[in-house]
């Protein structure tokens, strides 16, 4: 048991070091370039460099939040600040943010008159960010995000192209360290998604996308007065 724990801790440290290095290098590089060449850069160049540094800083912040939530989920110390939440604007913000980090097309369809859901808005944004980012990382073509009302729930659907997820590995998708066939990410994003959705009383379903690819549906409880 001790050896397994030590191995997991070593894996965690190695993964963190790898994942944090890239955005941190980006932030440092762009900020240094702006400082060293301030008088020679146009306003557009400055804006581009600082915007890129901000995207990398946001990624660092998400990684740190993810790691803290893993620890809290594992120890049962997760705290939620739940309140009536309009999911549409949060989904729009998430799609806009992730779109800034990729050349892949991400579409969003939000049904009219969605009910408010019972959610910690920050955790909802984290769940959607991880799902959309997962679609970008592991699929091909367009990532399609949609929100629709179901009886007692709002359904968040994220679909991507590609080969989909084989039946034999689906049970592992929301477990710790799962990264799929491509060695990208911490392998903790969907583990956190599963924990946060479960903590809110929701559920997750994984299926094939018609025409190829993967489909993840999250059913999130609506707010009850």
C-alpha positions in Angstrom: 0.0 0.0 0.0 2.8 2.4 0.9 4.7 1.6 -2.3 1.6 2.2 -4.4 1.1 5.6 -2.6 4.7 6.6 -3.2 4.5 5.6 -6.8 1.3 7.7 -7.3 2.9 10.7 -5.6 5.9 10.4 -7.8 3.7 10.2 -10.9 1.8 13.3 -9.7 5.0 15.3 -9.2 6.3 14.3 -12.6 3.0 15.1 -14.3 2.7 18.5 -12.6 6.3 19.5 -13.5 5.6 18.6 -17.1 2.2 20.3 -17.3 3.2 23.5 -15.5 6.5 24.0 -17.4 4.9 24.8 -20.8 2.5 27.6 -19.8 5.0 29.0 -17.3 7.6 29.2 -20.0 5.1 30.9 -22.3 4.2 33.6 -19.7 7.8 34.3 -18.9 8.9 34.4 -22.6 6.2 36.8 -23.7 6.4 39.1 -20.7 10.2 39.3 -21.1 9.8 40.0 -24.9 7.4 42.9 -24.2 9.7 44.4 -21.5 12.9 44.1 -23.7 11.3 45.4 -26.9 8.6 47.8 -25.6 9.6 50.8 -27.7 9.9 48.7 -30.9 6.6 46.8 -30.7 3.4 48.1 -32.1 0.3 48.2 -30.0 -1.1 45.2 -31.8 2.0 43.2 -31.1 2.0 44.1 -27.4 -1.7 43.2 -27.2 -1.0 39.8 -28.8 1.9 39.0 -26.6 0.1 40.0 -23.4 -3.1 38.2 -24.4 -1.1 35.0 -25.1 0.6 35.3 -21.7 -2.8 35.8 -20.1 -4.1 32.6 -21.7 -1.1 30.7 -20.4 -1.6 32.2 -16.9 -5.2 31.1 -17.0 -4.1 27.6 -17.9 -1.7 27.6 -14.9 -4.5 28.7 -12.7 -6.8 25.9 -14.0 -4.1 23.3 -13.4 -3.6 24.4 -9.8 -7.3 24.4 -9.1 -7.5 20.9 -10.7 -4.8 19.6 -8.4 -6.4 21.1 -5.3 -9.8 19.7 -6.2 -8.3 16.2 -6.7 -6.9 16.4 -3.1 -10.3 17.6 -1.8 -12.2 15.0 -3.6 -9.9 12.2 -2.4 -10.2 13.4 1.2 -13.9 14.3 1.2 -13.1 18.0 1.9 -14.6 19.5 -1.2 -16.6 22.7 -0.5 -19.3 23.9 -2.9 -21.0 27.3 -2.9 -24.2 26.4 -4.7 -26.8 28.8 -5.8 -29.3 29.3 -8.7 -27.2 29.6 -11.8 -27.9 30.5 -15.4 -25.8 27.9 -17.4 -25.9 29.7 -20.8 -23.5 32.6 -20.1 -21.1 30.3 -18.3 -21.0 27.9 -21.3 -20.5 30.9 -23.7 -17.6 32.1 -21.5 -16.0 28.7 -21.4 -16.2 28.1 -25.2 -14.8 31.6 -25.8 -11.9 30.9 -23.5 -11.0 27.5 -24.8 -11.3 28.8 -28.4 -8.5 31.2 -27.7 -6.1 28.3 -27.1 -6.8 26.2 -30.2 -7.3 26.5 -34.0 -10.1 23.9 -33.8 -13.6 25.1 -34.3 -15.8 24.9 -31.2 -19.6 25.5 -31.7 -22.1 26.2 -29.1 -25.9 25.8 -29.2 -27.9 26.9 -26.2 -31.6 26.1 -26.1 -34.1 29.0 -25.3 -35.5 29.4 -21.8 -33.2 27.1 -20.0 -34.0 26.8 -16.3 -31.5 27.8 -13.6 -29.5 24.9 -12.2 -28.3 24.2 -8.7 -24.6 24.8 -9.0 -21.4 26.3 -7.8 -20.7 28.5 -10.8 -17.0 28.2 -10.6 -17.2 24.4 -10.4 -19.6 24.4 -13.3 -17.2 26.4 -15.4 -14.4 24.0 -14.4 -16.5 21.0 -15.5 -17.3 22.5 -18.9 -13.8 23.7 -19.5 -12.4 20.2 -18.8 -15.0 18.6 -21.1 -14.4 21.0 -24.0 -10.6 20.9 -23.5 -10.8 17.1 -23.6 -12.7 17.2 -26.9 -10.1 19.4 -28.3 -7.2 17.2 -27.1 -8.6 13.8 -28.1 -10.9 14.3 -31.0 -10.7 15.6 -34.6 -12.6 18.3 -36.4 -15.3 20.4 -34.8 -16.1 20.2 -31.1 -19.8 20.7 -30.7 -21.2 21.9 -27.3 -25.0 22.1 -26.7 -27.3 22.8 -23.7 -30.8 21.6 -23.6 -33.6 21.2 -20.9 -34.6 17.8 -19.7 -37.1 16.9 -17.0 -35.5 18.1 -13.8 -32.1 18.6 -15.4 -30.1 20.6 -17.9 -28.2 18.4 -20.3 -24.7 19.6 -21.3 -23.4 17.7 -24.4 -19.9 17.8 -25.7 -19.2 15.9 -29.0 -15.9 15.6 -30.9 -14.9 13.8 -34.1 -12.3 11.1 -34.4 -12.2 7.5 -33.4 -14.3 7.8 -30.3 -13.6 5.8 -27.1 -13.6 2.0 -27.3 -16.0 0.1 -25.2 -13.3 -1.7 -23.3 -11.8 1.6 -21.9 -14.9 3.5 -21.2 -15.0 2.4 -17.6 -11.6 4.0 -17.1 -12.3 7.4 -18.6 -13.3 9.1 -15.4 -10.7 7.5 -13.3 -7.5 9.1 -12.1 -4.6 9.3 -14.6 -6.6 8.3 -17.7 -5.2 10.1 -20.7 -6.4 7.9 -23.6 -4.2 6.9 -26.4 -2.5 10.3 -26.6 -0.1 11.2 -23.8 -1.5 14.6 -23.2 -2.7 16.4 -20.0 -2.5 15.4 -16.4 -5.0 12.5 -16.7 -7.0 14.1 -13.9 -9.4 16.4 -15.8 -12.2 13.9 -16.3 -11.6 12.5 -12.8 -12.3 15.9 -11.4 -15.3 16.3 -13.8 -16.8 13.0 -12.4 -16.3 14.1 -8.8 -17.8 17.5 -9.3 -20.8 16.3 -11.2 -21.5 13.6 -8.6 -21.1 16.2 -5.8 -23.9 18.2 -7.4 -26.2 15.2 -7.7 -25.7 15.0 -11.5 -24.8 12.1 -13.8 -22.6 11.5 -16.8 -23.1 9.3 -19.8 -20.5 8.4 -22.4 -21.6 7.3 -25.9 -20.5 7.4 -29.6 -21.2 10.4 -31.7 -23.3 9.6 -34.8 -20.8 9.7 -37.7 -17.8 9.0 -35.5 -16.3 10.4 -32.4 -17.3 10.6 -28.7 -20.2 12.1 -27.0 -20.3 13.1 -23.3 -23.6 14.1 -21.7 -23.8 15.6 -18.3 -27.2 15.9 -16.6 -27.2 18.7 -14.0 -30.1 19.2 -11.6 -32.2 22.3 -12.0 -32.6 24.6 -9.0 -35.7 23.8 -6.9 -37.2 26.7 -4.9 
